[in-house]
XYZ file of C-alpha atoms in Angstrom:
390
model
C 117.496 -19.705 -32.744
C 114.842 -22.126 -33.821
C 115.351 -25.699 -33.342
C 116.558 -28.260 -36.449
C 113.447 -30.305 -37.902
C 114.421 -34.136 -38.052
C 113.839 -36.757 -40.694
C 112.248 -34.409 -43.632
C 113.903 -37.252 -46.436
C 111.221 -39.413 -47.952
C 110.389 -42.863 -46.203
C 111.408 -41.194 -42.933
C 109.238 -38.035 -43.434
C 108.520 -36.243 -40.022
C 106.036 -33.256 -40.777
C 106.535 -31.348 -37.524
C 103.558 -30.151 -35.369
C 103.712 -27.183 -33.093
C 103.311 -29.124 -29.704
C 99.924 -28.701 -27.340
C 97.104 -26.419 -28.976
C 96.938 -23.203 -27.335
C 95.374 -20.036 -28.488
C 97.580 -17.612 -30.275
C 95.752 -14.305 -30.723
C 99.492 -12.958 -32.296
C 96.805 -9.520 -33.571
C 98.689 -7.312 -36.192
C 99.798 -3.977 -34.586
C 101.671 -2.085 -37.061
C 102.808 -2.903 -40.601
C 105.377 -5.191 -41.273
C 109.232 -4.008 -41.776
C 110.835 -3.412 -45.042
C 112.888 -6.661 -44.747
C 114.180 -7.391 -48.302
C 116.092 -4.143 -48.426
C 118.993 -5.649 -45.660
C 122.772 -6.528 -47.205
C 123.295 -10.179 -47.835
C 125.868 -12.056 -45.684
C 129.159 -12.576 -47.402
C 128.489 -16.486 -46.707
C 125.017 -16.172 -48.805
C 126.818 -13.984 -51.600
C 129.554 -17.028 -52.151
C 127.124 -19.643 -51.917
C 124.603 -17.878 -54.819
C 127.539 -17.983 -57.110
C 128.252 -13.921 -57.625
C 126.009 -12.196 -59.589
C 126.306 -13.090 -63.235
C 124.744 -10.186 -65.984
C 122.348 -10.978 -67.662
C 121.190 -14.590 -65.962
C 117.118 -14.796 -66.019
C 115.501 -17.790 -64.250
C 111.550 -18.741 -64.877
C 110.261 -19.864 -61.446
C 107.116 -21.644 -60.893
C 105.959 -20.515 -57.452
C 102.777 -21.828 -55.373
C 103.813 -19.771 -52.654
C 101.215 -16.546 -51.761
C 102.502 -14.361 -54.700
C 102.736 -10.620 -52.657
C 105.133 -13.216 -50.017
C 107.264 -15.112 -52.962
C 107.666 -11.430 -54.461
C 109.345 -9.509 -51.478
C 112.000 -13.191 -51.439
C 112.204 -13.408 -55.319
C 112.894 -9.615 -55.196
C 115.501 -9.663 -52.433
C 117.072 -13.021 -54.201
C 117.848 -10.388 -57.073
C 118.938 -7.626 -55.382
C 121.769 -10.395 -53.649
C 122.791 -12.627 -57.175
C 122.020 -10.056 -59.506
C 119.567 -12.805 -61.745
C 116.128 -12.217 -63.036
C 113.225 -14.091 -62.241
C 110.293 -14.577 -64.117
C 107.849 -16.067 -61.563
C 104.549 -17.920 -62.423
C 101.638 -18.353 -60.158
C 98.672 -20.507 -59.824
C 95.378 -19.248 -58.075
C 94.765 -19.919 -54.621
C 92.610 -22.871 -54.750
C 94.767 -25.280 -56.911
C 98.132 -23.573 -55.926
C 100.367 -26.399 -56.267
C 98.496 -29.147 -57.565
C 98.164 -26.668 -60.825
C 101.839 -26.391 -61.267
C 102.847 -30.007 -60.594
C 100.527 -31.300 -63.416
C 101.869 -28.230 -65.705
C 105.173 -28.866 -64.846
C 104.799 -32.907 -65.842
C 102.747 -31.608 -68.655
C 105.791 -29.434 -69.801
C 107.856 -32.206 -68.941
C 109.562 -33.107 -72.712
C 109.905 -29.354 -73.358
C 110.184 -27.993 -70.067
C 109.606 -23.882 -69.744
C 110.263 -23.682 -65.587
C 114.122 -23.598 -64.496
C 112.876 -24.093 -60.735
C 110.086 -24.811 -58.650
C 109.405 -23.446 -55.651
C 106.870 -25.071 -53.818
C 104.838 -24.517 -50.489
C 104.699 -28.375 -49.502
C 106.765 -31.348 -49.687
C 104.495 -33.422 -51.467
C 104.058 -32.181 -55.375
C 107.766 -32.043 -55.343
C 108.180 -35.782 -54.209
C 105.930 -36.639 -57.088
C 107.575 -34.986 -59.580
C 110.748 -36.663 -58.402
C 108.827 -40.027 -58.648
C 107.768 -39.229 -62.102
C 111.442 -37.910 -63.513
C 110.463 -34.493 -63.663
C 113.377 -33.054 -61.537
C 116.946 -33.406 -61.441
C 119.460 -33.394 -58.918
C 121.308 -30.427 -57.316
C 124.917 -30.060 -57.781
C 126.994 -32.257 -54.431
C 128.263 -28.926 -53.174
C 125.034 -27.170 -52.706
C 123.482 -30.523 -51.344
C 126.903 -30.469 -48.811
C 125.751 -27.046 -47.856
C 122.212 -28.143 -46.272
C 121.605 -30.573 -43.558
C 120.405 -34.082 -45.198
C 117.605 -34.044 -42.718
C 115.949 -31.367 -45.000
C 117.166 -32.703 -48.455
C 115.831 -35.483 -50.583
C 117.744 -38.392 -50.136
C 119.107 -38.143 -53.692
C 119.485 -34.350 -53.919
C 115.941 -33.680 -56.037
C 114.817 -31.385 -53.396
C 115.454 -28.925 -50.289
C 113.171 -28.148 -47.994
C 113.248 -24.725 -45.619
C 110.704 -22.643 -43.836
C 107.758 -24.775 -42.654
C 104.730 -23.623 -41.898
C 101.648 -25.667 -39.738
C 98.344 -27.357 -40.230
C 96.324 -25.476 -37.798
C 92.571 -24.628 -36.778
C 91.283 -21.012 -36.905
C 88.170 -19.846 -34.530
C 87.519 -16.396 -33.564
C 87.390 -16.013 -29.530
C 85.382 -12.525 -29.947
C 82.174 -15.099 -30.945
C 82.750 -16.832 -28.089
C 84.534 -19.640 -29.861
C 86.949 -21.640 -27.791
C 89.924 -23.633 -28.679
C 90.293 -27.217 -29.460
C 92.571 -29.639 -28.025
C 92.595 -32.272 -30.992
C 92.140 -32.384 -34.706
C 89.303 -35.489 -33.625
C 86.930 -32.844 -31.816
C 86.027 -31.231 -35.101
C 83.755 -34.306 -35.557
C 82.579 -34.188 -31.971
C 78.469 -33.292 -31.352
C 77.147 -29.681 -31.152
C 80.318 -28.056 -32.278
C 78.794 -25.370 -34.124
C 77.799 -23.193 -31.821
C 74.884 -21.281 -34.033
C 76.718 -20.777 -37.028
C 75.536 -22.016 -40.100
C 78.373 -24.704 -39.990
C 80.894 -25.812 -37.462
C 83.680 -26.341 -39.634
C 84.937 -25.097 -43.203
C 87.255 -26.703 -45.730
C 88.973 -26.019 -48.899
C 88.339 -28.000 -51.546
C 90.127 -31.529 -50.591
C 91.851 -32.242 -53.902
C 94.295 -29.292 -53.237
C 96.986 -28.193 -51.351
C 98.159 -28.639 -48.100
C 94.374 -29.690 -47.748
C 95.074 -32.533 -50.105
C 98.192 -33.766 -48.072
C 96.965 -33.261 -44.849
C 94.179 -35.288 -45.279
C 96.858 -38.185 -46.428
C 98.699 -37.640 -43.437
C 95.841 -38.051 -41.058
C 94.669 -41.071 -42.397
C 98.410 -42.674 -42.553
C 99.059 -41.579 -39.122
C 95.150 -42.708 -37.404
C 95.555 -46.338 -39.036
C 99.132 -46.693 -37.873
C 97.901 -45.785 -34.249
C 95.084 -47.796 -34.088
C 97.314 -50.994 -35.311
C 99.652 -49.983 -32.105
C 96.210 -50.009 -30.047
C 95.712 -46.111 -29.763
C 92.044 -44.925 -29.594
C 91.395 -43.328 -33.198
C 89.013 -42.676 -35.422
C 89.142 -43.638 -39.379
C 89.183 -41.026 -41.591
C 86.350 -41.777 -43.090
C 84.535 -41.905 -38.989
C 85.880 -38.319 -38.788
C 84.471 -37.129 -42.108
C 81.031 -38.205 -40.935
C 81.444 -36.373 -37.912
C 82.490 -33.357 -39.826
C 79.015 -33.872 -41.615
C 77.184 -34.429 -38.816
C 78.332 -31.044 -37.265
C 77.563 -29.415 -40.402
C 80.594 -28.885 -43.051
C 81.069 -25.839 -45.831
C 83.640 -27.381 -48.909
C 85.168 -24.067 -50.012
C 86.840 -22.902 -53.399
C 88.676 -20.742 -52.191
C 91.324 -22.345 -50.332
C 92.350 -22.113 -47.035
C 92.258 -18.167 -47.151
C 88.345 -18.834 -47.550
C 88.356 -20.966 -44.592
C 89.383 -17.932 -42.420
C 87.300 -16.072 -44.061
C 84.198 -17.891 -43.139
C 85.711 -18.157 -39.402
C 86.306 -14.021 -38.989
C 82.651 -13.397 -40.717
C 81.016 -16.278 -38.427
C 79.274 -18.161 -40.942
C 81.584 -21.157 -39.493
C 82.980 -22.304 -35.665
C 86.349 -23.186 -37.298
C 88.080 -23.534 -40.423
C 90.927 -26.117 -41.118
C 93.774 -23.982 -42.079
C 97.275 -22.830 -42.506
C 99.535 -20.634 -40.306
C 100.109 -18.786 -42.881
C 96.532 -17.655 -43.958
C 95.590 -17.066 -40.470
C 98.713 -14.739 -39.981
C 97.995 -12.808 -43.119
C 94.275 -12.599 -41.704
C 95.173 -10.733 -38.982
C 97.793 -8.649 -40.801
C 94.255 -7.060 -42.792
C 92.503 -6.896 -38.980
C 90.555 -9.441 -38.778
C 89.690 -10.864 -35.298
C 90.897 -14.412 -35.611
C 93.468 -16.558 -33.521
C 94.593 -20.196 -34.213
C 94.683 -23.324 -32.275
C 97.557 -26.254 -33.015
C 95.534 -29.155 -32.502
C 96.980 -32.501 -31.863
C 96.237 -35.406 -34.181
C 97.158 -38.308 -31.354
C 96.412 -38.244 -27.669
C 98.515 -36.865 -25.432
C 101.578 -39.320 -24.317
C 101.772 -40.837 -27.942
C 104.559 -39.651 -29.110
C 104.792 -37.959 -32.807
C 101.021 -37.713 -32.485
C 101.186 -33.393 -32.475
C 99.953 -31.534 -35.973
C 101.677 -31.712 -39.396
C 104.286 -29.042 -39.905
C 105.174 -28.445 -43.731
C 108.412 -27.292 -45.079
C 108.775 -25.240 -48.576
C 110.434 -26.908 -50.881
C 112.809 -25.850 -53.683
C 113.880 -28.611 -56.710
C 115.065 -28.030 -60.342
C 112.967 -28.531 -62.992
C 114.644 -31.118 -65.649
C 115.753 -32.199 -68.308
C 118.561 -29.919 -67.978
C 120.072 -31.049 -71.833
C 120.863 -27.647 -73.236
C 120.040 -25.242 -70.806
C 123.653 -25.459 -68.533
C 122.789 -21.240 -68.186
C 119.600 -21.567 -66.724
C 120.154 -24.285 -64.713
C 123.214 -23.021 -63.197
C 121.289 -19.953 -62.340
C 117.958 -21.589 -60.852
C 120.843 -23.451 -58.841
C 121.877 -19.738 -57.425
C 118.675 -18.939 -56.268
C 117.955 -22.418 -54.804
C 120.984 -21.562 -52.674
C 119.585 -17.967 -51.764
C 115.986 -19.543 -50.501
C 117.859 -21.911 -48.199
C 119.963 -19.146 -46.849
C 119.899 -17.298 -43.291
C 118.858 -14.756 -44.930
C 115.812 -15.777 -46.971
C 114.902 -18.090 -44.100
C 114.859 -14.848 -41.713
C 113.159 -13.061 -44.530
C 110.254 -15.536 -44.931
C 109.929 -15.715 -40.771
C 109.842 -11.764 -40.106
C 107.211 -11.311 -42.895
C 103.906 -10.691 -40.418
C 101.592 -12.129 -42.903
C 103.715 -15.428 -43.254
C 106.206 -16.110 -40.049
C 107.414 -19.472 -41.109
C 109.971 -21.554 -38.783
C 113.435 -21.661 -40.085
C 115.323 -24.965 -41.023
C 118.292 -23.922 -41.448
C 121.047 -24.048 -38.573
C 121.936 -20.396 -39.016
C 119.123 -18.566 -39.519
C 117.963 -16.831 -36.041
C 114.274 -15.796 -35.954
C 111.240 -16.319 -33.471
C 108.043 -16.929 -35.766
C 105.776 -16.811 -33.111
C 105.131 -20.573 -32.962
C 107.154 -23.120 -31.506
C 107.062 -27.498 -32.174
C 107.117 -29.513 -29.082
C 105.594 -33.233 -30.389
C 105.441 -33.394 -34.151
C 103.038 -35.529 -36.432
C 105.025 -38.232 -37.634
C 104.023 -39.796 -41.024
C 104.835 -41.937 -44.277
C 105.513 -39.509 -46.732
C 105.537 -41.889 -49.610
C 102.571 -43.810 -48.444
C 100.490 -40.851 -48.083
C 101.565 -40.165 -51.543
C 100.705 -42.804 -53.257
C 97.125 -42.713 -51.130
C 96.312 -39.023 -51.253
C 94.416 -38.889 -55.010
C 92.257 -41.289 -53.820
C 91.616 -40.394 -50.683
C 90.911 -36.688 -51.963
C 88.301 -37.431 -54.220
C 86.591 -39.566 -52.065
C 86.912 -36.542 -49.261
C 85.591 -34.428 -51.953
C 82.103 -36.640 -52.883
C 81.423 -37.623 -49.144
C 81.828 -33.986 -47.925
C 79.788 -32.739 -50.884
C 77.125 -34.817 -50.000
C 77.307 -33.686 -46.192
C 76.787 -30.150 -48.029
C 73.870 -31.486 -49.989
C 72.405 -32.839 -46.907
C 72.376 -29.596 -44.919
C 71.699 -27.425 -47.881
């Protein structure tokens, strides 16, 4: 049974890493089971509220689409509600949604938002865009994993991680500074790829890494700036992709990169379509400081609001909220080959072939309210590392 994640609520964010970086070739052999077609639990059936006829939810989604299917599919099949799901591309994922969802915010047209990070949901809380779930489902989840006012619930995290390919000769990395060490590219046209840093879990991770380095170096812990690490990025040689993280394992498996800054996720679902990759879980502080391992990422689920005349709706997005965070979407989402994410819940029981030993730490609202900026200016000085090697 996987362990409980601590202190996902807002000023006392922990984004959990995955411990020291080792290489995890985890090659597909087989395809993956049939999972959505296994009985509820009676537990999960009470919780979701029955199965009311005729209930239809619309659910923006910036979760991979062919994954959020096989759950939003399974989800019917349990509560017996419809859901309309809307996607945004790959390369603006979530970021697309949040500003469509605040754009929609007067008139809303989403019942529920299920996102693959923690941080577009904590701005739309910040900008009134949510509303609370009812005190009985927020009794049902451990507060740990909960907004502190019941805006959002996180489950199923996934980690910030570095693909190489060993077949190339490519070996591992120890920490998230050695991208920006000399000679890392090892005759590739680039040591390291990218995606596009205005996105994402790109976008927050970046945030995270510059919250966490300045906080160690004020405690006296030898780190570089963000901005020293960026130049070392350029200095190694650095692709900016538009194609999200998928593209940066991409460029890894077809060698035109060293590594690619990355996602479990996308390096699982690599492999799943045969490609020779493996991924490393780098640490972002020396060894011996504590909550110095990688950032580990929860899903989150919130209601979209005002809820003023849509009770219906709202009382059926609330059904499948409770389905997502249940044993067994959680198992679900963690048997899925091309996914595997680690379970929050205190119930669910599955092995996804990762495990958390010294987790990454961070301000969640700081990096918040830091992460536009910082993601543009990622965007121009990275860009011009591009121009410079072009």
């Amino acid at each position: 049974m996987s362990q409980p994640l601590d202190g996902l609520s807002r000023r006392g964010f922990l984004a959990r890493g995955l411990g020291a970086c080792t290489a995890s070739t985890l090659l597909a052999s087989g395809a993956a089971g049939t999972l959505f077609g296994c009985r509820p639990r009676e537990e999960s059936a009470r919780a979701s509220g029955g199965s009311p006829d005729g209930a239809r939810v619309v659910a923006y989604v910036s979760v991979d689409d062919v994954v959020a299917r096989s759950a939003l599919a399974a989800c019917t099949a349990a509560t017996g509600i419809e859901i309309d799901a809307v996607f945004d591309t790959e390369a603006t994922k979530t970021t697309g949604l949040e500003r469509r969802i605040l754009a929609e915010r007067t008139r809303p047209r989403a019942d529920l938002f299920w996102s693959s990070e923690g941080f577009s949901v904590e701005r739309l809380r910040r900008e009134g865009a949510l509303q609370p779930f009812s005190q009985a489902l927020r009794a049902s989840w451990p507060a740990r994993h909960a907004d502190l006012d019941g805006h959002w619930l996180a489950f199923s995290a996934r980690a910030r991680v570095v693909a190489f390919a060993p077949d190339r000769g490519t070996t591992p990395i120890a920490s998230w500074t050695d991208l920006a060490k000399p000679a890392l590219a090892r005759g590739s046209r680039a040591a390291v790829a990218i995606a596009d840093p205005r996105f994402g879990s790109t976008r927050g991770h970046l945030a995270a890494l510059e919250w966490a380095w300045r906080d160690a170096r004020g405690r006296g812990v030898a780190v570089p700036t963000l901005v020293e690490w960026l130049d070392g990025l350029r200095t190694n040689g650095v692709l900016v992709l538009t194609g999200g993280n998928a593209a940066t394992v991409e460029a890894v498996a077809t060698g035109e990169v060293a590594y690619g800054l990355t996602d479990t996720d996308d390096v699982f679902a690599a492999q799943e379509r045969g490609l020779a990759v493996s991924l490393c879980v780098p640490r972002t502080l020396p060894e011996g400081v504590e909550g110095g391992g990688t950032m580990i990422f929860p899903n989150t689920v919130a209601l979209v609001g005002p809820s003023e005349g849509r009770e219906a709706a709202r009382a059926a997005a609330e059904r499948v909220a409770a389905w997502l965070i249940s044993p067994e979407a959680e198992e679900l989402l963690c048997g899925l080959r091309a996914w595997r994410s680690l379970p929050l819940g205190p119930q669910a029981n599955c092995d996804p072939g990762f495990r958390e030993a010294d987790p990454l730490r961070f301000d969640l609202l700081a990096s918040i309210d830091s992460a536009d900026s910082i993601a543009v200016a990622a965007k121009e000085r990275l860009e011009r590392a591009a121009e410079k090697g072009a």
